[in-house]
Amino acid sequence: MGNVYLTGAGPGDMELLTVKALRVIKEADVVIYDRLANPELLKEAKDGCEFVYVGKEDGRHSMPQDDINETIYQNSLKYENVVRLKGGDPFVFGRGGEEAVYLHERGVGFEIIPGITSSVAVPAYAGIPVTHRGVAVSFRVVTGHESPNKKSSQIPWENYKTDDTIVFLMGLHNLPKIAKKLMQIGKPADYPCAVISRGTTPDQVVIVGTLEDIVEKSKGIPTPALIVVGKVVKLREQLKWFGN
Ligand code: SAH
């Protein structure tokens, strides 16, 4: 029985890949990948390597997670080296944990290869450090997929009154609700935030605004995109370096 490598592909820039990830891609018999993984990486695989796309479009899952789990499992019965390539880090909103549990339950060996997560790297490419002495002593990475108006919300919004940085992933279509909610809990309307689209790639777009105007300013911006809320956003004025 083969081995499955649950591998982080990094945030987009090909070079933001670990040495270990590159090695397992080169050795792979099959690479199972999704939309966020840079397709250029597949060129690193050896001749005869099989590629299986299990991509998810935003919100709409082109393949249900159960089917993805089963696809990985079936490939592990067939091949020695199975690479499951996922955008960013496999354990940061990547459902890598679910895939690992599925394999564990079936006695399949696996390894986790952490990746550079977009939640930190994308702000960095926009010149926004997620922590900064005297500005933010911590940062949170939060799902933006869940509507803030949901009754059973597990997100502790009331804890978000501090100036710690909040990075919302998968939040673009809920941005109006997220901005409103943050103002409701007491953040000022002119509180800094940014939306960063296709970060770390040549298509990177950074929109800087406030909770009040970010929705208007970022209209029509393409996915994938993440939202950074916090005073650290201001540092971009000095730290902007990429895509100048
Ligand atoms: N495991 C991934 C995150 C998966 S959730 C990681 O660690 O990066 C998918 C979300 O990540 C997207 O909805 C978007 O909010 C964010 N994202 C991923 N790549 C991005 C990029 N290049 N630019 C902006 N946001 C990105």
mmCIF file of N, CA, C and O and ligand atoms in Angstrom, residues 8-13 34-37 58-59 86-96 115-123 141-145 167-172 195-201 204-205 222-227, ligand 1:
data_model
loop_
_atom_site.group_PDB
_atom_site.id
_atom_site.type_symbol
_atom_site.label_atom_id
_atom_site.label_comp_id
_atom_site.label_asym_id
_atom_site.label_seq_id
_atom_site.Cartn_x
_atom_site.Cartn_y
_atom_site.Cartn_z
ATOM 1 N N GLY A 8 1.251 20.964 1.009
ATOM 2 C CA GLY A 8 0.918 22.368 0.788
ATOM 3 C C GLY A 8 1.654 22.893 -0.430
ATOM 4 O O GLY A 8 2.863 22.696 -0.574
ATOM 5 N N ALA A 9 0.904 23.556 -1.329
ATOM 6 C CA ALA A 9 1.493 24.057 -2.579
ATOM 7 C C ALA A 9 1.902 25.520 -2.468
ATOM 8 O O ALA A 9 2.399 26.094 -3.420
ATOM 9 N N GLY A 10 1.652 26.130 -1.320
ATOM 10 C CA GLY A 10 1.966 27.549 -1.172
ATOM 11 C C GLY A 10 0.857 28.412 -1.756
ATOM 12 O O GLY A 10 -0.113 27.913 -2.324
ATOM 13 N N PRO A 11 1.013 29.738 -1.644
ATOM 14 C CA PRO A 11 -0.082 30.660 -1.938
ATOM 15 C C PRO A 11 -0.247 31.039 -3.406
ATOM 16 O O PRO A 11 -1.213 31.713 -3.749
ATOM 17 N N GLY A 12 0.658 30.652 -4.272
ATOM 18 C CA GLY A 12 0.502 31.037 -5.682
ATOM 19 C C GLY A 12 1.848 31.157 -6.366
ATOM 20 O O GLY A 12 2.097 30.464 -7.348
ATOM 21 N N ASP A 13 2.712 32.032 -5.863
ATOM 22 C CA ASP A 13 4.067 32.140 -6.407
ATOM 23 C C ASP A 13 4.728 30.762 -6.335
ATOM 24 O O ASP A 13 4.881 30.190 -5.253
ATOM 25 N N ASP A 34 -6.119 20.746 -6.583
ATOM 26 C CA ASP A 34 -7.318 21.563 -6.759
ATOM 27 C C ASP A 34 -6.977 22.943 -7.291
ATOM 28 O O ASP A 34 -5.847 23.234 -7.645
ATOM 29 N N ARG A 35 -7.978 23.775 -7.329
ATOM 30 C CA ARG A 35 -7.897 25.043 -8.047
ATOM 31 C C ARG A 35 -6.809 25.966 -7.527
ATOM 32 O O ARG A 35 -6.206 26.705 -8.290
ATOM 33 N N LEU A 36 -6.577 25.928 -6.221
ATOM 34 C CA LEU A 36 -5.653 26.908 -5.658
ATOM 35 C C LEU A 36 -4.186 26.558 -5.875
ATOM 36 O O LEU A 36 -3.316 27.402 -5.763
ATOM 37 N N ALA A 37 -3.929 25.289 -6.176
ATOM 38 C CA ALA A 37 -2.533 24.913 -6.390
ATOM 39 C C ALA A 37 -2.090 25.418 -7.764
ATOM 40 O O ALA A 37 -2.784 25.218 -8.757
ATOM 41 N N ASP A 58 -15.304 28.602 -6.152
ATOM 42 C CA ASP A 58 -15.715 29.293 -4.932
ATOM 43 C C ASP A 58 -17.138 28.923 -4.503
ATOM 44 O O ASP A 58 -18.077 29.096 -5.256
ATOM 45 N N GLY A 59 -17.251 28.460 -3.290
ATOM 46 C CA GLY A 59 -18.575 28.138 -2.765
ATOM 47 C C GLY A 59 -19.119 26.853 -3.366
ATOM 48 O O GLY A 59 -19.531 25.961 -2.655
ATOM 49 N N LYS A 86 -2.448 20.798 -2.227
ATOM 50 C CA LYS A 86 -3.487 21.745 -1.819
ATOM 51 C C LYS A 86 -2.899 23.143 -1.716
ATOM 52 O O LYS A 86 -1.751 23.302 -1.324
ATOM 53 N N GLY A 87 -3.698 24.141 -2.045
ATOM 54 C CA GLY A 87 -3.222 25.518 -1.958
ATOM 55 C C GLY A 87 -2.823 25.891 -0.541
ATOM 56 O O GLY A 87 -3.421 25.415 0.427
ATOM 57 N N GLY A 88 -1.792 26.695 -0.434
ATOM 58 C CA GLY A 88 -1.366 27.199 0.878
ATOM 59 C C GLY A 88 -0.873 26.086 1.771
ATOM 60 O O GLY A 88 -0.011 25.283 1.382
ATOM 61 N N ASP A 89 -1.426 26.006 2.959
ATOM 62 C CA ASP A 89 -1.105 24.953 3.920
ATOM 63 C C ASP A 89 -2.287 23.986 4.000
ATOM 64 O O ASP A 89 -3.434 24.426 4.064
ATOM 65 N N PRO A 90 -2.018 22.670 4.010
ATOM 66 C CA PRO A 90 -3.138 21.725 3.968
ATOM 67 C C PRO A 90 -4.039 21.746 5.211
ATOM 68 O O PRO A 90 -5.185 21.313 5.144
ATOM 69 N N PHE A 91 -3.508 22.264 6.319
ATOM 70 C CA PHE A 91 -4.300 22.239 7.558
ATOM 71 C C PHE A 91 -4.906 23.599 7.904
ATOM 72 O O PHE A 91 -5.470 23.774 8.981
ATOM 73 N N VAL A 92 -4.744 24.588 7.011
ATOM 74 C CA VAL A 92 -5.397 25.879 7.251
ATOM 75 C C VAL A 92 -6.570 25.982 6.280
ATOM 76 O O VAL A 92 -6.382 26.256 5.092
ATOM 77 N N PHE A 93 -7.760 25.700 6.765
ATOM 78 C CA PHE A 93 -8.970 25.688 5.944
ATOM 79 C C PHE A 93 -8.787 24.908 4.650
ATOM 80 O O PHE A 93 -9.341 25.258 3.619
ATOM 81 N N GLY A 94 -7.989 23.877 4.725
ATOM 82 C CA GLY A 94 -7.742 23.098 3.510
ATOM 83 C C GLY A 94 -8.430 21.751 3.555
ATOM 84 O O GLY A 94 -8.340 20.983 2.604
ATOM 85 N N ARG A 95 -9.079 21.442 4.663
ATOM 86 C CA ARG A 95 -9.749 20.157 4.869
ATOM 87 C C ARG A 95 -8.755 18.997 4.801
ATOM 88 O O ARG A 95 -9.145 17.840 4.608
ATOM 89 N N GLY A 96 -7.477 19.335 4.961
ATOM 90 C CA GLY A 96 -6.446 18.299 4.977
ATOM 91 C C GLY A 96 -6.642 17.358 6.154
ATOM 92 O O GLY A 96 -6.368 16.155 6.059
ATOM 93 N N GLY A 115 2.578 23.871 4.143
ATOM 94 C CA GLY A 115 2.878 24.820 3.068
ATOM 95 C C GLY A 115 2.823 26.237 3.601
ATOM 96 O O GLY A 115 2.351 26.480 4.711
ATOM 97 N N ILE A 116 3.304 27.153 2.789
ATOM 98 C CA ILE A 116 3.227 28.565 3.162
ATOM 99 C C ILE A 116 1.784 29.007 2.968
ATOM 100 O O ILE A 116 1.246 28.939 1.858
ATOM 101 N N THR A 117 1.164 29.383 4.050
ATOM 102 C CA THR A 117 -0.260 29.693 3.970
ATOM 103 C C THR A 117 -0.506 31.095 3.411
ATOM 104 O O THR A 117 0.216 32.047 3.736
ATOM 105 N N SER A 118 -1.545 31.206 2.596
ATOM 106 C CA SER A 118 -1.909 32.511 2.034
ATOM 107 C C SER A 118 -2.234 33.512 3.142
ATOM 108 O O SER A 118 -2.046 34.705 2.960
ATOM 109 N N SER A 119 -2.700 33.019 4.282
ATOM 110 C CA SER A 119 -3.152 33.937 5.333
ATOM 111 C C SER A 119 -2.029 34.819 5.855
ATOM 112 O O SER A 119 -2.279 35.899 6.380
ATOM 113 N N VAL A 120 -0.803 34.384 5.715
ATOM 114 C CA VAL A 120 0.352 35.178 6.129
ATOM 115 C C VAL A 120 1.117 35.714 4.918
ATOM 116 O O VAL A 120 1.524 36.873 4.881
ATOM 117 N N ALA A 121 1.275 34.861 3.903
ATOM 118 C CA ALA A 121 2.114 35.238 2.758
ATOM 119 C C ALA A 121 1.452 36.294 1.866
ATOM 120 O O ALA A 121 2.143 37.167 1.341
ATOM 121 N N VAL A 122 0.154 36.208 1.710
ATOM 122 C CA VAL A 122 -0.524 37.171 0.834
ATOM 123 C C VAL A 122 -0.475 38.581 1.440
ATOM 124 O O VAL A 122 -0.098 39.536 0.744
ATOM 125 N N PRO A 123 -0.794 38.737 2.726
ATOM 126 C CA PRO A 123 -0.563 40.062 3.324
ATOM 127 C C PRO A 123 0.898 40.510 3.184
ATOM 128 O O PRO A 123 1.160 41.673 2.874
ATOM 129 N N VAL A 141 -6.826 33.927 12.047
ATOM 130 C CA VAL A 141 -7.216 33.545 10.696
ATOM 131 C C VAL A 141 -8.611 32.936 10.827
ATOM 132 O O VAL A 141 -8.793 31.956 11.542
ATOM 133 N N VAL A 142 -9.570 33.564 10.182
ATOM 134 C CA VAL A 142 -10.975 33.238 10.435
ATOM 135 C C VAL A 142 -11.666 32.893 9.113
ATOM 136 O O VAL A 142 -11.374 33.508 8.088
ATOM 137 N N THR A 143 -12.583 31.956 9.174
ATOM 138 C CA THR A 143 -13.365 31.671 7.976
ATOM 139 C C THR A 143 -14.357 32.806 7.718
ATOM 140 O O THR A 143 -15.054 33.251 8.629
ATOM 141 N N GLY A 144 -14.380 33.246 6.481
ATOM 142 C CA GLY A 144 -15.347 34.269 6.108
ATOM 143 C C GLY A 144 -16.508 33.647 5.361
ATOM 144 O O GLY A 144 -17.388 34.322 4.841
ATOM 145 N N HIS A 145 -16.509 32.346 5.349
ATOM 146 C CA HIS A 145 -17.504 31.591 4.594
ATOM 147 C C HIS A 145 -18.847 31.614 5.309
ATOM 148 O O HIS A 145 -19.908 31.524 4.710
ATOM 149 N N VAL A 167 -7.509 38.035 9.691
ATOM 150 C CA VAL A 167 -7.431 37.674 8.272
ATOM 151 C C VAL A 167 -8.616 36.753 7.983
ATOM 152 O O VAL A 167 -8.754 35.698 8.609
ATOM 153 N N PHE A 168 -9.479 37.175 7.085
ATOM 154 C CA PHE A 168 -10.625 36.349 6.704
ATOM 155 C C PHE A 168 -10.313 35.658 5.382
ATOM 156 O O PHE A 168 -10.001 36.305 4.385
ATOM 157 N N LEU A 169 -10.400 34.342 5.397
ATOM 158 C CA LEU A 169 -10.280 33.578 4.155
ATOM 159 C C LEU A 169 -11.692 33.232 3.679
ATOM 160 O O LEU A 169 -12.607 33.102 4.498
ATOM 161 N N MET A 170 -11.834 33.037 2.396
ATOM 162 C CA MET A 170 -13.125 32.629 1.803
ATOM 163 C C MET A 170 -14.225 33.616 2.156
ATOM 164 O O MET A 170 -15.388 33.222 2.302
ATOM 165 N N GLY A 171 -13.886 34.883 2.284
ATOM 166 C CA GLY A 171 -14.862 35.839 2.817
ATOM 167 C C GLY A 171 -15.371 36.870 1.834
ATOM 168 O O GLY A 171 -16.175 37.731 2.214
ATOM 169 N N LEU A 172 -14.912 36.803 0.599
ATOM 170 C CA LEU A 172 -15.220 37.906 -0.316
ATOM 171 C C LEU A 172 -16.719 38.147 -0.472
ATOM 172 O O LEU A 172 -17.169 39.276 -0.382
ATOM 173 N N VAL A 195 -8.407 44.278 0.913
ATOM 174 C CA VAL A 195 -8.777 43.059 0.202
ATOM 175 C C VAL A 195 -7.646 42.782 -0.787
ATOM 176 O O VAL A 195 -7.227 43.681 -1.520
ATOM 177 N N ILE A 196 -7.146 41.572 -0.748
ATOM 178 C CA ILE A 196 -6.028 41.211 -1.627
ATOM 179 C C ILE A 196 -6.450 40.035 -2.492
ATOM 180 O O ILE A 196 -6.826 38.976 -1.989
ATOM 181 N N SER A 197 -6.396 40.269 -3.792
ATOM 182 C CA SER A 197 -6.833 39.262 -4.747
ATOM 183 C C SER A 197 -5.606 38.650 -5.429
ATOM 184 O O SER A 197 -4.667 39.360 -5.782
ATOM 185 N N ARG A 198 -5.655 37.337 -5.611
ATOM 186 C CA ARG A 198 -4.592 36.612 -6.331
ATOM 187 C C ARG A 198 -3.196 36.987 -5.852
ATOM 188 O O ARG A 198 -2.273 37.240 -6.636
ATOM 189 N N GLY A 199 -3.088 37.041 -4.538
ATOM 190 C CA GLY A 199 -1.846 37.448 -3.908
ATOM 191 C C GLY A 199 -0.668 36.563 -4.287
ATOM 192 O O GLY A 199 -0.830 35.373 -4.555
ATOM 193 N N THR A 200 0.503 37.158 -4.325
ATOM 194 C CA THR A 200 1.810 36.540 -4.621
ATOM 195 C C THR A 200 1.968 36.172 -6.095
ATOM 196 O O THR A 200 2.981 35.613 -6.483
ATOM 197 N N THR A 201 0.949 36.444 -6.926
ATOM 198 C CA THR A 201 1.043 36.140 -8.360
ATOM 199 C C THR A 201 1.168 37.459 -9.130
ATOM 200 O O THR A 201 0.917 38.528 -8.576
ATOM 201 N N GLN A 204 -1.715 39.945 -8.772
ATOM 202 C CA GLN A 204 -2.088 40.449 -7.442
ATOM 203 C C GLN A 204 -2.694 41.863 -7.526
ATOM 204 O O GLN A 204 -2.162 42.742 -8.183
ATOM 205 N N VAL A 205 -3.818 42.024 -6.830
ATOM 206 C CA VAL A 205 -4.441 43.342 -6.705
ATOM 207 C C VAL A 205 -4.687 43.592 -5.219
ATOM 208 O O VAL A 205 -5.185 42.713 -4.511
ATOM 209 N N PRO A 222 -11.433 39.814 -8.520
ATOM 210 C CA PRO A 222 -11.511 38.361 -8.713
ATOM 211 C C PRO A 222 -11.021 37.534 -7.515
ATOM 212 O O PRO A 222 -10.238 38.026 -6.699
ATOM 213 N N THR A 223 -11.503 36.314 -7.434
ATOM 214 C CA THR A 223 -11.045 35.378 -6.404
ATOM 215 C C THR A 223 -9.828 34.610 -6.937
ATOM 216 O O THR A 223 -9.620 34.603 -8.152
ATOM 217 N N PRO A 224 -9.042 33.962 -6.084
ATOM 218 C CA PRO A 224 -9.179 33.963 -4.636
ATOM 219 C C PRO A 224 -8.754 35.305 -4.044
ATOM 220 O O PRO A 224 -7.850 35.952 -4.558
ATOM 221 N N ALA A 225 -9.439 35.668 -2.982
ATOM 222 C CA ALA A 225 -9.103 36.924 -2.326
ATOM 223 C C ALA A 225 -9.263 36.751 -0.825
ATOM 224 O O ALA A 225 -10.096 35.957 -0.370
ATOM 225 N N LEU A 226 -8.469 37.475 -0.071
ATOM 226 C CA LEU A 226 -8.639 37.448 1.382
ATOM 227 C C LEU A 226 -8.763 38.873 1.899
ATOM 228 O O LEU A 226 -8.466 39.847 1.199
ATOM 229 N N ILE A 227 -9.240 38.962 3.124
ATOM 230 C CA ILE A 227 -9.514 40.261 3.740
ATOM 231 C C ILE A 227 -8.616 40.404 4.962
ATOM 232 O O ILE A 227 -8.530 39.481 5.773
HETATM 233 N N1 SAH B 1 -5.142 26.212 2.732
HETATM 234 C C1 SAH B 1 -5.159 27.538 2.130
HETATM 235 C C2 SAH B 1 -6.474 28.239 2.334
HETATM 236 C C3 SAH B 1 -7.658 27.525 1.748
HETATM 237 S S1 SAH B 1 -9.145 28.431 1.906
HETATM 238 C C4 SAH B 1 -3.992 28.356 2.692
HETATM 239 O O1 SAH B 1 -3.366 27.970 3.687
HETATM 240 O O2 SAH B 1 -3.670 29.383 2.095
HETATM 241 C C5 SAH B 1 -9.170 29.309 0.394
HETATM 242 C C6 SAH B 1 -9.046 30.795 0.647
HETATM 243 O O3 SAH B 1 -7.692 31.167 0.816
HETATM 244 C C7 SAH B 1 -9.543 31.675 -0.480
HETATM 245 O O4 SAH B 1 -10.946 31.827 -0.427
HETATM 246 C C8 SAH B 1 -8.840 32.963 -0.192
HETATM 247 O O5 SAH B 1 -9.469 33.684 0.843
HETATM 248 C C9 SAH B 1 -7.498 32.480 0.349
HETATM 249 N N2 SAH B 1 -6.454 32.471 -0.672
HETATM 250 C C10 SAH B 1 -5.750 31.410 -1.114
HETATM 251 N N3 SAH B 1 -4.819 31.776 -2.013
HETATM 252 C C11 SAH B 1 -4.932 33.114 -2.143
HETATM 253 C C12 SAH B 1 -4.246 34.087 -2.922
HETATM 254 N N4 SAH B 1 -3.251 33.758 -3.742
HETATM 255 N N5 SAH B 1 -4.624 35.390 -2.811
HETATM 256 C C13 SAH B 1 -5.619 35.745 -1.976
HETATM 257 N N6 SAH B 1 -6.296 34.857 -1.217
HETATM 258 C C14 SAH B 1 -5.967 33.568 -1.294
#
